[in-house]
Short mmCIF file of C-alpha atoms in Angstrom, two decimals:
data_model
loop_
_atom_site.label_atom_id
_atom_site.label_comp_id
_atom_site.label_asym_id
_atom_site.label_seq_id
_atom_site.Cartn_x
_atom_site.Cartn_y
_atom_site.Cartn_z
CA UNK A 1445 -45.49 42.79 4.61
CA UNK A 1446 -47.99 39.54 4.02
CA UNK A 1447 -47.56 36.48 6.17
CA UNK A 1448 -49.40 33.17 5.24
CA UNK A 1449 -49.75 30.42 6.98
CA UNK A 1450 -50.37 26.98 5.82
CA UNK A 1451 -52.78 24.12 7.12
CA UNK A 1452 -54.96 21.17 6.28
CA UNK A 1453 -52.36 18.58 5.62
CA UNK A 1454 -51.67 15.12 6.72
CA UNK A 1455 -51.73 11.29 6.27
CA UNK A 1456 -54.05 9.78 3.82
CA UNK A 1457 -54.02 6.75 1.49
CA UNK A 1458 -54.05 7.20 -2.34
CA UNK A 1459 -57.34 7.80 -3.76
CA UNK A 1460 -58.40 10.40 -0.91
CA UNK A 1461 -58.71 13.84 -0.81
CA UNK A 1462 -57.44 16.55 1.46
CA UNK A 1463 -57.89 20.33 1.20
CA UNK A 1464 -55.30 22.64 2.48
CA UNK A 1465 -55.93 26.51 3.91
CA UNK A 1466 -53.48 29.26 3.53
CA UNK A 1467 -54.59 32.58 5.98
CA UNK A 1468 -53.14 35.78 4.50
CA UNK A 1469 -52.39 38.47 7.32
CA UNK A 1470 -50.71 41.74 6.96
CA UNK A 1471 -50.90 43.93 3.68
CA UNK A 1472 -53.52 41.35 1.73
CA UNK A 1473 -54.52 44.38 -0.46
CA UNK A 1474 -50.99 44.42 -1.99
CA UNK A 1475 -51.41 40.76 -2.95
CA UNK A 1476 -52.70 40.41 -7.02
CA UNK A 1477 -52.97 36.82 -6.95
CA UNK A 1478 -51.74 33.79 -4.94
CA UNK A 1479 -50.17 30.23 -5.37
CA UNK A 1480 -49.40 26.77 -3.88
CA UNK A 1481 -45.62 25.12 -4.35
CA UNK A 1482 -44.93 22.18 -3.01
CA UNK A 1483 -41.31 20.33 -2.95
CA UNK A 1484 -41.10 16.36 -2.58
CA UNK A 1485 -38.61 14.98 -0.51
CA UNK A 1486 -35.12 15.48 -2.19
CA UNK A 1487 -36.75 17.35 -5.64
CA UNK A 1488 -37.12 21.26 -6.27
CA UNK A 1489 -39.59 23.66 -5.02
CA UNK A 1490 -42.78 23.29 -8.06
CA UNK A 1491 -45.52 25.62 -8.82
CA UNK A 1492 -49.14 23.26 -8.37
CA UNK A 1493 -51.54 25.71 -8.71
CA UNK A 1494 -52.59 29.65 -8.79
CA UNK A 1495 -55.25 32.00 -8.72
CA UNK A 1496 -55.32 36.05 -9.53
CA UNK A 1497 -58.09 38.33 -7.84
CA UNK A 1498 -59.77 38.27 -10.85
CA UNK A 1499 -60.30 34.19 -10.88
CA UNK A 1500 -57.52 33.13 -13.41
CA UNK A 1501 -56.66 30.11 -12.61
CA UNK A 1502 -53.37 27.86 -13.83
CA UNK A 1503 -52.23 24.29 -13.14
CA UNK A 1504 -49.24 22.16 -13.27
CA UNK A 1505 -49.89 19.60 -15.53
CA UNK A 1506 -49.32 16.74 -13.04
CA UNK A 1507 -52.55 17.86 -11.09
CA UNK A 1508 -54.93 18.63 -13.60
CA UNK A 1509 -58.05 17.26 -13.35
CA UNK A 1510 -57.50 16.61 -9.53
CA UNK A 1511 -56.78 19.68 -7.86
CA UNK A 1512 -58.64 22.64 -7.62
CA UNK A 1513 -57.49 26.39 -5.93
CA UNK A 1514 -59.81 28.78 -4.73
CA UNK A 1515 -60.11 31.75 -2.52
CA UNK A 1516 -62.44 33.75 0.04
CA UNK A 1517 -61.42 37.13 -0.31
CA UNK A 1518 -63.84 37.70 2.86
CA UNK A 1519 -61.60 35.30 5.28
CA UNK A 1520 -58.12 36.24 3.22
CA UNK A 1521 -57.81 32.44 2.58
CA UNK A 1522 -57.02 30.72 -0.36
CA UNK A 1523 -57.60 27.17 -0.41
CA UNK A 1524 -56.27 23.54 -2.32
CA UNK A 1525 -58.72 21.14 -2.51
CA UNK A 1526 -57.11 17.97 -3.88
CA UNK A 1527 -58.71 14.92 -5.04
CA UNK A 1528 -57.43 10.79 -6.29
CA UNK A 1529 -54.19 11.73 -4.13
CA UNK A 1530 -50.94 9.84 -5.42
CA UNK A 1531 -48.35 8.86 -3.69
CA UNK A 1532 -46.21 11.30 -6.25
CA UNK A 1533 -48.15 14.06 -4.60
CA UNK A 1534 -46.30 13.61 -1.49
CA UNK A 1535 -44.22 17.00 -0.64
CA UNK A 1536 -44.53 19.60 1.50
CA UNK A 1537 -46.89 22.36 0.56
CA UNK A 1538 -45.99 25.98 0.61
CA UNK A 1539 -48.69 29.28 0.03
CA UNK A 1540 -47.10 31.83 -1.13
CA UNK A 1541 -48.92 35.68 -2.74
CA UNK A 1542 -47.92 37.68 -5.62
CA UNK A 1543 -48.61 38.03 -9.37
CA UNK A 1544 -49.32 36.74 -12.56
CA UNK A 1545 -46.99 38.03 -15.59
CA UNK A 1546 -49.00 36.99 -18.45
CA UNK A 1547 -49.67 33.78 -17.51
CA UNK A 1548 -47.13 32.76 -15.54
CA UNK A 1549 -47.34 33.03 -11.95
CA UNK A 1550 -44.54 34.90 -9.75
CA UNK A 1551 -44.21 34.77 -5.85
CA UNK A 1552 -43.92 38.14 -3.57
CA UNK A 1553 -43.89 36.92 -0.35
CA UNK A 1554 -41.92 35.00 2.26
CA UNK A 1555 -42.52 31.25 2.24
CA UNK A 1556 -44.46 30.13 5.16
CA UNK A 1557 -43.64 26.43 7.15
CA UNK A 1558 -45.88 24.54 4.62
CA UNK A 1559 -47.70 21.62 5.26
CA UNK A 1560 -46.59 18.13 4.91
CA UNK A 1561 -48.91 15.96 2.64
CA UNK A 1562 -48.18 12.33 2.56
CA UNK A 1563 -49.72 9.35 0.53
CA UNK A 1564 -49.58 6.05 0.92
CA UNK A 1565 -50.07 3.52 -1.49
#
């Protein structure tokens, strides 16, 4: 079983940057690839961003540009470093592991407590 656990978010204005850290424990050599969701108040759960062992990366059109994932696969941690913040990025962020079908992402692994992002205009 992998656990993750989410950190790294907070309170910033729009315009800033924050980077968030997800620690995978348990069996990290099952995991392929890994991905950030994140789910604004009162909206759906939304892929932002994932990465495969092998560097593919894909991102949700809305963050483009702004957000980059990456990952240490000496420390097991995958991290979001996230850049012009908008108040529409305001959610909280889940890490999740798993795969990439193609190119489309897929989670395997229980959702962690996220982190709560907020952005203030």
């Amino acid at each position: 079983q992998v656990q993750v656990m989410e950190s790294g978010g907070g309170s910033v204005q729009a315009g800033e940057s924050l980077t968030l850290s997800c620690g995978i424990s348990g069996k990290v050599f099952s995991a392929n690839a890994a991905g950030w969701y994140r789910q604004p108040p009162g909206k759906q759960r939304e892929l932002v961003a994932a990465i495969s062992a092998g560097g593919r990366k894909t991102y949700a059109d809305s963050v483009k540009g702004r957000f980059t994932i990456s990952g240490d696969n000496a420390k097991n941690t995958v991290y979001l470093q996230m850049n012009s913040l908008k108040p529409d990025d305001t959610a909280v962020y889940y890490c999740t592991v798993g795969g990439f079908q193609g190119t489309i992402y897929y989670p395997n692994s229980r959702w962690g407590q996220g982190t709560q992002v907020t952005v203030s205009s």
